[in-house]
Short mmCIF file of C-alpha atoms and ligand atoms in Angstrom, two decimals:
data_model
loop_
_atom_site.label_atom_id
_atom_site.label_comp_id
_atom_site.label_asym_id
_atom_site.label_seq_id
_atom_site.Cartn_x
_atom_site.Cartn_y
_atom_site.Cartn_z
CA MET A 1 -49.93 -60.99 77.09
CA LEU A 2 -53.36 -59.53 76.46
CA VAL A 3 -53.95 -56.75 73.94
CA ALA A 4 -57.41 -55.30 74.58
CA GLY A 5 -59.22 -52.53 72.70
CA ASN A 6 -61.70 -50.20 74.38
CA TRP A 7 -63.56 -48.56 71.53
CA LYS A 8 -65.55 -46.30 73.90
CA MET A 9 -68.40 -44.46 72.08
CA ASN A 10 -66.78 -44.53 68.66
CA THR A 11 -67.74 -45.82 65.20
CA ASP A 12 -71.22 -46.64 63.93
CA VAL A 13 -72.14 -50.29 63.46
CA PRO A 14 -70.99 -50.65 59.81
CA ASP A 15 -67.67 -48.96 60.63
CA GLY A 16 -67.28 -51.10 63.77
CA ARG A 17 -67.90 -54.25 61.74
CA ALA A 18 -65.33 -53.09 59.17
CA LEU A 19 -62.78 -52.38 61.92
CA ALA A 20 -63.31 -55.85 63.39
CA ALA A 21 -62.98 -57.37 59.92
CA SER A 22 -59.71 -55.55 59.29
CA ILE A 23 -58.33 -56.72 62.66
CA ALA A 24 -59.27 -60.30 61.69
CA GLU A 25 -57.68 -59.85 58.28
CA GLY A 26 -54.53 -58.31 59.77
CA LEU A 27 -54.16 -61.19 62.21
CA SER A 28 -54.60 -63.84 59.54
CA SER A 29 -51.87 -62.29 57.41
CA ALA A 30 -49.52 -61.17 60.22
CA SER A 31 -45.93 -62.05 59.41
CA SER A 32 -44.57 -61.71 62.95
CA ASP A 33 -45.14 -64.24 65.70
CA LEU A 34 -48.35 -63.25 67.44
CA GLY A 35 -49.22 -66.84 68.33
CA THR A 36 -49.24 -66.36 72.08
CA VAL A 37 -50.66 -62.84 72.19
CA GLU A 38 -54.30 -62.82 73.29
CA PHE A 39 -56.79 -60.34 71.87
CA LEU A 40 -59.98 -58.76 73.12
CA VAL A 41 -62.10 -55.94 71.74
CA CYS A 42 -64.79 -54.05 73.67
CA PRO A 43 -67.07 -52.20 71.24
CA PRO A 44 -70.29 -50.34 72.15
CA TYR A 45 -73.22 -52.61 73.07
CA VAL A 46 -75.09 -52.21 69.78
CA HIS A 47 -72.01 -53.36 67.85
CA LEU A 48 -71.62 -56.62 69.77
CA PRO A 49 -73.48 -59.01 67.41
CA ALA A 50 -71.86 -57.55 64.26
CA VAL A 51 -68.38 -57.49 65.79
CA THR A 52 -68.71 -61.00 67.23
CA ASP A 53 -69.78 -62.18 63.80
CA ALA A 54 -66.89 -60.43 62.02
CA LEU A 55 -64.41 -61.99 64.48
CA ALA A 56 -65.94 -65.49 64.46
CA ASP A 57 -62.88 -67.06 62.84
CA ALA A 58 -60.28 -64.80 64.46
CA PRO A 59 -58.45 -65.41 67.77
CA VAL A 60 -60.15 -62.40 69.33
CA THR A 61 -62.65 -62.45 72.17
CA VAL A 62 -65.32 -59.81 72.61
CA GLY A 63 -66.27 -57.88 75.72
CA ALA A 64 -68.56 -55.04 76.77
CA GLN A 65 -67.65 -51.67 78.27
CA ASP A 66 -69.96 -51.81 81.29
CA MET A 67 -73.07 -53.59 82.63
CA HIS A 68 -75.70 -53.31 85.35
CA ALA A 69 -75.35 -55.19 88.64
CA GLU A 70 -78.84 -56.77 88.41
CA ASP A 71 -80.03 -59.56 86.10
CA GLU A 72 -83.08 -57.67 84.85
CA GLY A 73 -85.60 -55.03 85.84
CA ALA A 74 -86.79 -51.47 85.42
CA TYR A 75 -83.44 -49.89 84.60
CA THR A 76 -84.06 -47.93 81.42
CA GLY A 77 -81.03 -47.81 79.17
CA ASP A 78 -79.05 -50.50 81.00
CA VAL A 79 -77.68 -53.86 79.91
CA SER A 80 -77.26 -56.92 82.14
CA ALA A 81 -74.73 -59.75 82.45
CA PRO A 82 -77.15 -62.43 81.12
CA MET A 83 -77.77 -60.24 78.07
CA LEU A 84 -74.03 -60.03 77.43
CA THR A 85 -73.40 -63.75 77.85
CA SER A 86 -76.38 -64.54 75.61
CA ILE A 87 -74.60 -62.92 72.66
CA GLY A 88 -71.21 -64.47 73.34
CA CYS A 89 -69.45 -61.84 75.44
CA ASP A 90 -66.60 -63.15 77.56
CA ALA A 91 -65.53 -60.08 79.48
CA VAL A 92 -66.70 -56.69 80.67
CA ILE A 93 -64.82 -53.51 81.53
CA LEU A 94 -65.85 -52.26 84.98
CA GLY A 95 -65.07 -49.03 86.80
CA HIS A 96 -63.46 -47.22 83.90
CA SER A 97 -62.51 -43.72 85.04
CA GLU A 98 -64.95 -42.24 82.51
CA ARG A 99 -67.79 -44.16 84.20
CA ARG A 100 -66.56 -43.02 87.61
CA LYS A 101 -66.33 -39.41 86.41
CA TYR A 102 -69.45 -38.99 84.26
CA TYR A 103 -71.80 -41.43 86.04
CA ASP A 104 -70.50 -41.12 89.59
CA GLU A 105 -69.67 -44.81 89.81
CA THR A 106 -68.22 -45.73 93.17
CA ASP A 107 -66.02 -48.61 94.28
CA ALA A 108 -69.18 -50.15 95.79
CA ASP A 109 -70.87 -50.04 92.37
CA VAL A 110 -67.83 -51.63 90.76
CA ASN A 111 -67.83 -54.29 93.47
CA ALA A 112 -71.49 -55.17 92.90
CA LYS A 113 -70.88 -55.42 89.16
CA ALA A 114 -67.74 -57.54 89.63
CA GLN A 115 -69.71 -59.97 91.83
CA GLN A 116 -72.41 -60.12 89.18
CA ALA A 117 -69.91 -60.60 86.33
CA ARG A 118 -68.32 -63.56 88.14
CA ALA A 119 -71.71 -65.06 88.96
CA HIS A 120 -72.40 -65.14 85.22
CA GLY A 121 -68.97 -66.32 84.11
CA LEU A 122 -67.86 -62.98 82.67
CA VAL A 123 -64.28 -61.85 83.26
CA PRO A 124 -64.33 -58.44 84.95
CA ILE A 125 -61.68 -56.04 83.66
CA VAL A 126 -61.45 -53.83 86.73
CA CYS A 127 -60.04 -50.36 85.98
CA VAL A 128 -58.17 -48.37 88.59
CA GLY A 129 -56.00 -45.26 88.44
CA GLU A 130 -55.17 -42.01 90.17
CA THR A 131 -55.65 -38.38 89.10
CA LEU A 132 -52.71 -36.08 88.52
CA GLU A 133 -53.46 -34.26 91.79
CA GLN A 134 -53.42 -37.53 93.71
CA ARG A 135 -50.10 -38.49 92.09
CA LYS A 136 -48.56 -35.12 92.90
CA ALA A 137 -49.72 -35.47 96.50
CA GLY A 138 -47.95 -38.84 96.72
CA GLU A 139 -51.25 -40.68 97.07
CA ALA A 140 -51.16 -42.80 93.91
CA ASP A 141 -50.42 -46.07 95.76
CA THR A 142 -53.09 -45.67 98.39
CA VAL A 143 -55.73 -44.51 95.90
CA VAL A 144 -55.12 -47.47 93.59
CA GLN A 145 -54.92 -49.95 96.46
CA GLY A 146 -58.21 -48.59 97.78
CA GLN A 147 -59.85 -49.00 94.37
CA VAL A 148 -58.59 -52.57 94.00
CA ASP A 149 -59.80 -53.47 97.51
CA GLY A 150 -63.12 -51.71 96.98
CA ALA A 151 -63.75 -53.44 93.66
CA LEU A 152 -62.71 -56.94 94.69
CA SER A 153 -63.72 -57.26 98.32
CA GLY A 154 -65.69 -60.52 98.60
CA VAL A 155 -65.34 -61.32 94.89
CA PRO A 156 -64.37 -64.98 94.57
CA ILE A 157 -61.53 -65.53 92.10
CA ASP A 158 -60.30 -69.11 91.93
CA SER A 159 -58.00 -68.92 88.95
CA ALA A 160 -56.05 -66.29 87.08
CA ASP A 161 -58.27 -66.43 84.01
CA GLU A 162 -61.25 -65.13 85.99
CA LEU A 163 -59.98 -61.58 86.43
CA VAL A 164 -58.13 -58.78 84.65
CA VAL A 165 -57.03 -55.54 86.33
CA ALA A 166 -56.20 -52.46 84.26
CA TYR A 167 -54.06 -49.69 85.72
CA GLU A 168 -55.09 -46.53 83.91
CA PRO A 169 -53.67 -43.31 85.36
CA ILE A 170 -56.36 -40.73 84.62
CA TRP A 171 -53.81 -38.14 83.54
CA ALA A 172 -52.61 -40.47 80.78
CA ILE A 173 -55.99 -41.39 79.27
CA GLY A 174 -56.60 -39.75 75.92
CA THR A 175 -53.88 -37.18 76.55
CA GLY A 176 -51.12 -38.64 74.39
CA GLU A 177 -48.93 -38.64 77.49
CA SER A 178 -48.45 -42.20 78.71
CA ALA A 179 -46.90 -43.11 82.06
CA GLU A 180 -43.18 -43.87 81.99
CA PRO A 181 -42.62 -47.63 81.93
CA GLU A 182 -40.97 -47.58 85.39
CA GLN A 183 -43.78 -45.47 86.83
CA ALA A 184 -46.37 -47.90 85.51
CA GLN A 185 -44.36 -50.92 86.71
CA GLU A 186 -44.27 -49.49 90.24
CA MET A 187 -48.04 -49.27 90.32
CA HIS A 188 -48.49 -52.70 88.76
CA ALA A 189 -46.27 -54.15 91.50
CA VAL A 190 -48.53 -52.53 94.12
CA ILE A 191 -51.58 -54.10 92.44
CA ARG A 192 -49.86 -57.51 92.19
CA ASP A 193 -49.02 -57.40 95.92
CA ASP A 194 -52.58 -56.57 96.73
CA LEU A 195 -53.91 -59.44 94.61
CA THR A 196 -51.37 -61.79 96.20
CA GLU A 197 -52.65 -60.95 99.65
CA ARG A 198 -56.22 -61.42 98.51
CA TYR A 199 -55.98 -64.50 96.29
CA GLY A 200 -52.53 -66.06 96.93
CA THR A 201 -49.48 -66.25 94.68
CA ALA A 202 -50.70 -69.07 92.46
CA VAL A 203 -53.62 -66.94 91.25
CA ALA A 204 -52.18 -63.42 91.56
CA ASP A 205 -48.97 -64.12 89.63
CA ASP A 206 -50.92 -64.90 86.48
CA VAL A 207 -53.81 -62.40 86.64
CA PRO A 208 -53.23 -60.17 83.60
CA LEU A 209 -52.42 -56.63 84.70
CA LEU A 210 -52.99 -54.27 81.78
CA TYR A 211 -51.62 -50.78 81.41
CA GLY A 212 -53.95 -48.21 79.85
CA GLY A 213 -53.46 -44.56 78.98
CA SER A 214 -52.12 -43.42 75.61
CA MET A 215 -50.52 -46.74 74.74
CA LYS A 216 -49.40 -46.53 71.10
CA PRO A 217 -47.16 -48.61 68.84
CA HIS A 218 -44.22 -46.29 69.58
CA ASN A 219 -44.35 -46.61 73.39
CA ALA A 220 -45.82 -50.11 73.77
CA TYR A 221 -42.54 -52.01 73.83
CA GLY A 222 -41.15 -50.11 76.82
CA LEU A 223 -44.35 -50.57 78.78
CA LEU A 224 -44.97 -54.20 77.85
CA SER A 225 -41.43 -55.27 78.68
CA GLN A 226 -41.94 -54.39 82.36
CA PRO A 227 -42.21 -57.51 84.54
CA ASP A 228 -45.69 -56.80 85.91
CA ILE A 229 -47.25 -55.35 82.74
CA ASP A 230 -49.07 -58.17 80.98
CA GLY A 231 -50.78 -56.25 78.22
CA GLY A 232 -52.62 -53.07 77.37
CA LEU A 233 -56.11 -51.62 77.50
CA ILE A 234 -56.02 -49.41 74.46
CA GLY A 235 -58.42 -46.61 73.63
CA SER A 236 -57.76 -44.39 70.64
CA ALA A 237 -55.05 -46.60 69.12
CA SER A 238 -57.55 -49.50 69.04
CA LEU A 239 -59.73 -47.61 66.55
CA ALA A 240 -57.49 -48.45 63.60
CA ALA A 241 -56.38 -52.00 62.84
CA GLU A 242 -52.91 -50.76 61.95
CA SER A 243 -52.14 -49.19 65.33
CA PHE A 244 -53.93 -51.93 67.31
CA LEU A 245 -51.90 -54.60 65.52
CA GLY A 246 -48.80 -52.42 65.76
CA ILE A 247 -49.10 -52.67 69.54
CA ALA A 248 -49.76 -56.41 69.27
CA GLU A 249 -46.55 -56.78 67.32
CA LYS A 250 -44.63 -55.21 70.22
CA ALA A 251 -46.34 -57.60 72.61
CA GLY A 252 -45.25 -60.48 70.38
CA LYS A 253 -41.68 -59.19 70.41
CA VAL A 254 -41.62 -59.04 74.22
CA LEU A 255 -42.92 -62.61 74.43
CA GLU A 256 -40.43 -63.81 71.88
CA GLU A 257 -37.54 -62.25 73.79
CA ALA A 258 -38.78 -63.81 77.01
CA ARG A 259 -38.65 -67.24 75.34
CA ASP A 260 -35.09 -66.81 74.00
P1 PGA B 1 -56.42 -44.11 75.48
O1 PGA B 1 -57.59 -44.75 76.38
O2 PGA B 1 -55.58 -45.25 74.96
O3 PGA B 1 -57.14 -43.38 74.38
O4 PGA B 1 -55.63 -43.21 76.37
C1 PGA B 1 -57.35 -45.83 77.24
C2 PGA B 1 -58.58 -46.17 78.05
O5 PGA B 1 -59.27 -45.25 78.50
O6 PGA B 1 -58.91 -47.36 78.24
#
């Protein structure tokens, strides 16, 4: 179970450091069993050194929210995979719907970045998800399948810890209206089938499939207890340690019940 925070363009560096420190503090004093829950936070680029430092002793890995597909060059404003690995990043969000919408990122762009992430040992967190119009037209499956295929075509994945896929229905992001657990499960099953065809059962069964879109402490349990939902990619609720850890607690509960 992976609980991942996408801070987007929020907090300044001192506030980001303080948020990371309170997540670390919350985890060290957590009373419930979070032992097998994995944590990741993806702050803005300029926060990465401070956040990595604040989380040095905590069981939380750090990722970026995007990167360029080239190693270096004349790309003003961009950040590359070697830059991210040089400051201890483990993962990178790719193809978030906000990047697709505001920067016209295509599946081909996401694919080039995913290749580059793997070449540098970064775990790509590939985001996919349909619009409300596409869902209403009954196209959600084909849209998401197309995004998964487009992003991962030719990307070598040899083990489950080399990839994360996040299903984020666009209509649920930042709206306070999350998908119903069964609705999300249906889409996660489609993604799992696709990954199975591409990488085989041994890999696909254990690739973490995250749900994202208004996940909060009050709805996390229902979502996380679905068989193909292996965690969350959390936006606004990751901006306060209390709600981020509140979701983690639900993840811990699901894992504990699975063990019993
Ligand atoms: P949200 O964002 O939790 O604020 O809906 C999720 C995301 O965009 O990753």
